[in-house]
mmCIF file of C-alpha atoms in Angstrom:
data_model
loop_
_atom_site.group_PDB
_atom_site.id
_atom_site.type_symbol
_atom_site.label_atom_id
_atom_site.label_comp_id
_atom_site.label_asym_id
_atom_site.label_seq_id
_atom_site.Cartn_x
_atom_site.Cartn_y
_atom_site.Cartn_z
ATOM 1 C CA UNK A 1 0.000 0.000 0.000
ATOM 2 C CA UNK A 2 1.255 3.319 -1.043
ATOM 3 C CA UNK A 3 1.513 6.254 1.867
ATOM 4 C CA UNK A 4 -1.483 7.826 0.088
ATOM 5 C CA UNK A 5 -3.705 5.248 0.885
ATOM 6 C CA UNK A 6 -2.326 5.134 4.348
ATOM 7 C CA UNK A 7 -4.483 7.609 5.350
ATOM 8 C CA UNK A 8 -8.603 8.455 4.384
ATOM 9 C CA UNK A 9 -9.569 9.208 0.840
ATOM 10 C CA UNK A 10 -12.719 10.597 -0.617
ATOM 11 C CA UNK A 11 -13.863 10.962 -4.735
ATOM 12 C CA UNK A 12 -16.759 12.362 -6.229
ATOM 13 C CA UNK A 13 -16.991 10.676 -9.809
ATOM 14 C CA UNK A 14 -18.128 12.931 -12.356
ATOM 15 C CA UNK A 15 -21.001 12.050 -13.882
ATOM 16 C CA UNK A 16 -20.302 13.795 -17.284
ATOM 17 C CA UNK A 17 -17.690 10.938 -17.469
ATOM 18 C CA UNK A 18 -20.021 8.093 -17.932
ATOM 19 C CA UNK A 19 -18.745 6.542 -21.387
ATOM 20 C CA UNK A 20 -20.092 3.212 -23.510
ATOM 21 C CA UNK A 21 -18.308 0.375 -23.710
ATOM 22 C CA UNK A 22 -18.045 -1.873 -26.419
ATOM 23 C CA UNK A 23 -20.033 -4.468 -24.446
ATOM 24 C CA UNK A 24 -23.111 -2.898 -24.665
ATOM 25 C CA UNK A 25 -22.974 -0.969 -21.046
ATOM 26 C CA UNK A 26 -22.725 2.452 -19.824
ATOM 27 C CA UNK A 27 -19.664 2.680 -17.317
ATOM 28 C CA UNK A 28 -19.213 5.855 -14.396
ATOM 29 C CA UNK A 29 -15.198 4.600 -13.225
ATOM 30 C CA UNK A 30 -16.326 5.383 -9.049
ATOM 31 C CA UNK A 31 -12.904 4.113 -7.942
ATOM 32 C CA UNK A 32 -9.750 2.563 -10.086
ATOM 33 C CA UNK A 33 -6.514 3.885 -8.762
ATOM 34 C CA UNK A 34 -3.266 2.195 -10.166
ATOM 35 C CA UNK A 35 -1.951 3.097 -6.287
ATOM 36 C CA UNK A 36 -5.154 0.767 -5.068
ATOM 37 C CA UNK A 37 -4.324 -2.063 -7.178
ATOM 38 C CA UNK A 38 -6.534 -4.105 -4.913
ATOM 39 C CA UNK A 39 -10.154 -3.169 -6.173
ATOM 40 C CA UNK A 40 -11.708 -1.276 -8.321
ATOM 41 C CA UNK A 41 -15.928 0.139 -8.319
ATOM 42 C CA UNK A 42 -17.614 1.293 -11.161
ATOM 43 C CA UNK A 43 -21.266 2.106 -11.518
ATOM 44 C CA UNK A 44 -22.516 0.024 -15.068
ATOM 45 C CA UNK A 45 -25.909 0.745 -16.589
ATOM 46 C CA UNK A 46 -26.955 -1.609 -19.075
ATOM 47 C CA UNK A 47 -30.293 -0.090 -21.090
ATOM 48 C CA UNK A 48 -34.029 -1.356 -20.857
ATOM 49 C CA UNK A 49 -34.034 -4.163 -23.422
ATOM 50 C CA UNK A 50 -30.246 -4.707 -23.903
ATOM 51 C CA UNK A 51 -27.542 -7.130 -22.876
ATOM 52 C CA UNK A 52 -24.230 -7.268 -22.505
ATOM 53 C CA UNK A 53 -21.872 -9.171 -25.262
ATOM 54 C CA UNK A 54 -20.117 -12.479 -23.453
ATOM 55 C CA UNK A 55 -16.857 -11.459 -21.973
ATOM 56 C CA UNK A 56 -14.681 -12.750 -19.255
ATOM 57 C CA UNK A 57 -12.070 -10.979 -17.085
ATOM 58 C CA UNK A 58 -8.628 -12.492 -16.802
ATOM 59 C CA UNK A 59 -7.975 -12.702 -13.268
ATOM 60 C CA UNK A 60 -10.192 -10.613 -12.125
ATOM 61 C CA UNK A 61 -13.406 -11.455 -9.701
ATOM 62 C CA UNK A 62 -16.665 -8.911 -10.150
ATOM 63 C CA UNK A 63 -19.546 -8.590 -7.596
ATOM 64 C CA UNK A 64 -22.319 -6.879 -8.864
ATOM 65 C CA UNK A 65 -24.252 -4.911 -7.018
ATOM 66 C CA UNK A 66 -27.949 -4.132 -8.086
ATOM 67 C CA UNK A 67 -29.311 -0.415 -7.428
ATOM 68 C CA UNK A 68 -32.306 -0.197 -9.585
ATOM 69 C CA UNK A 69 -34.070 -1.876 -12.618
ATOM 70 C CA UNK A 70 -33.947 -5.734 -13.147
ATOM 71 C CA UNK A 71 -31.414 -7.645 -14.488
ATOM 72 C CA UNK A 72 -30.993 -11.332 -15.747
ATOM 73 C CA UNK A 73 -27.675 -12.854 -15.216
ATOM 74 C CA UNK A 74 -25.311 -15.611 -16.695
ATOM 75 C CA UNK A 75 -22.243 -16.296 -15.282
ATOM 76 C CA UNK A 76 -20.057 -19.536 -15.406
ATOM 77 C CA UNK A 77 -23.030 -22.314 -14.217
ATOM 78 C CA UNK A 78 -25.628 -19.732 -13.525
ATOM 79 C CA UNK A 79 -28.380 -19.389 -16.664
ATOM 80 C CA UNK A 80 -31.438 -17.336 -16.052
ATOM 81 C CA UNK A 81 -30.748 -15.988 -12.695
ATOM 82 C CA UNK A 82 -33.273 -12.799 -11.968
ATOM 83 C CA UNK A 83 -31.494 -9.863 -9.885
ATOM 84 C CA UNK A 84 -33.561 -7.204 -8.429
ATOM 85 C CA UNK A 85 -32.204 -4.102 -6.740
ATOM 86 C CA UNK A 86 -30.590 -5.198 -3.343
ATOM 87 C CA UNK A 87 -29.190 -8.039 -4.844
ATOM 88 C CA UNK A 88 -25.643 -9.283 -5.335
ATOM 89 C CA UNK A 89 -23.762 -11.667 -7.548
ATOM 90 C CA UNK A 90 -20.235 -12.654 -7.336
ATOM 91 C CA UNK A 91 -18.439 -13.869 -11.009
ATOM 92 C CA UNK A 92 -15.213 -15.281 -10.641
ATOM 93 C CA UNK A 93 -12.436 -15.002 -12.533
ATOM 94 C CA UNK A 94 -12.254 -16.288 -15.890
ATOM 95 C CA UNK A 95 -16.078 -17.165 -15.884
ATOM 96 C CA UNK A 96 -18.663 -16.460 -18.757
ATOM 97 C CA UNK A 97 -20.841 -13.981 -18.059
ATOM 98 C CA UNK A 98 -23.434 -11.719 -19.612
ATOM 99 C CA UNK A 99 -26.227 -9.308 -18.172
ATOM 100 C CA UNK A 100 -29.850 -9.070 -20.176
ATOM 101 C CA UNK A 101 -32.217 -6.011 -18.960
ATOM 102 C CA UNK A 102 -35.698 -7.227 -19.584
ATOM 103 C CA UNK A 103 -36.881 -3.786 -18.969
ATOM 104 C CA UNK A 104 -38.338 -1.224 -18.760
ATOM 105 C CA UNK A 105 -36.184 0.847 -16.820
ATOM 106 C CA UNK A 106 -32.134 1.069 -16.674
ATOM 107 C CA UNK A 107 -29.964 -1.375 -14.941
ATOM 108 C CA UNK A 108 -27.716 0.163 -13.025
ATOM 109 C CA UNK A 109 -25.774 -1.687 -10.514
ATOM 110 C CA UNK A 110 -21.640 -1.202 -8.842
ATOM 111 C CA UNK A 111 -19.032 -3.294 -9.900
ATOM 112 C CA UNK A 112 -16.537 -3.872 -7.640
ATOM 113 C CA UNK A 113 -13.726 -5.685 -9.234
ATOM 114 C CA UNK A 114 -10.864 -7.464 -7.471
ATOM 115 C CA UNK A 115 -8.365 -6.905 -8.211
ATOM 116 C CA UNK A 116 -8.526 -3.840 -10.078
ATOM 117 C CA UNK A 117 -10.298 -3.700 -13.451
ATOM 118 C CA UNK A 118 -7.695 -2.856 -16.068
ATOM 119 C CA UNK A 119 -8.352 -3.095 -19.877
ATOM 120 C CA UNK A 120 -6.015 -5.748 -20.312
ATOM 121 C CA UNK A 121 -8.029 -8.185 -18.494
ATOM 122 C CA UNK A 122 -11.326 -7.820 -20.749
ATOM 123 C CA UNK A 123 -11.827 -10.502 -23.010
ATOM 124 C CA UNK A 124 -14.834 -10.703 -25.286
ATOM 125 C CA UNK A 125 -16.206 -13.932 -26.213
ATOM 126 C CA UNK A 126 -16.088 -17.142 -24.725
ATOM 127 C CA UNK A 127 -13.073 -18.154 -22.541
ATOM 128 C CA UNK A 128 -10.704 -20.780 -23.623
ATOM 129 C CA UNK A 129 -11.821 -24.074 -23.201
ATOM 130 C CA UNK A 130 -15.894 -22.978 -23.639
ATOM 131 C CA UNK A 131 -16.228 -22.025 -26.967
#
């Protein structure tokens, strides 16, 4: 741990810097600090009606953490699994997973990722050995 994490810290994301991904989700970047390599939180917001394209992180584990809409999950053995706000889901690493809104409002649920999300570790697709 670096000395500036030693002590208290406090962010405000901006919400002007929500941007789209190419996985069909809206992400807000809440906390991902190269000095905090050991999580990162994002808010995601995956549109009434939409889903997310298959991806899998490379050692990385997500929980998701649902703040409003509905959500239908997949992830590794999980098919079909209904998350309402409140909820939480834990992926691990290297597992299939993929997010369907069946509407009709916004999904919008925190990701926190450990360790921290990095582009590197975004695959899309199926993961070696399920395709």
């Amino acid at each position: 741990m670096t000395d500036s994490l030693r002590r208290a810290a406090y962010c405000r994301p901006d919400e002007n810097a929500e941007y789209p991904t190419s996985e069909n989700v809206r992400i807000l970047e809440c906390w991902n600090r190269a000095d905090d390599p050991r999580m990162s939180i994002a808010r995601a917001r995956l549109a009434a009606g939409e889903s997310s394209e298959v991806h899998w992180l490379d050692g990385v584990e997500e929980r998701f953490v649902i703040l409003s809409g509905r959500g239908i999950l997949e992830a590794g053995d999980i098919s079909g699994q209904a998350l309402a706000p409140g909820d939480i889901a834990f992926v691990p690493a290297g597992a299939r997973q993929r997010l369907h809104n069946p509407g009709p409002d916004d999904l919008v649920f925190l990701c926190l990722c450990t360790p921290r999300f990095t582009p590197d570790c975004y695959h899309a697709g199926e993961p070696p050995g399920e395709a």
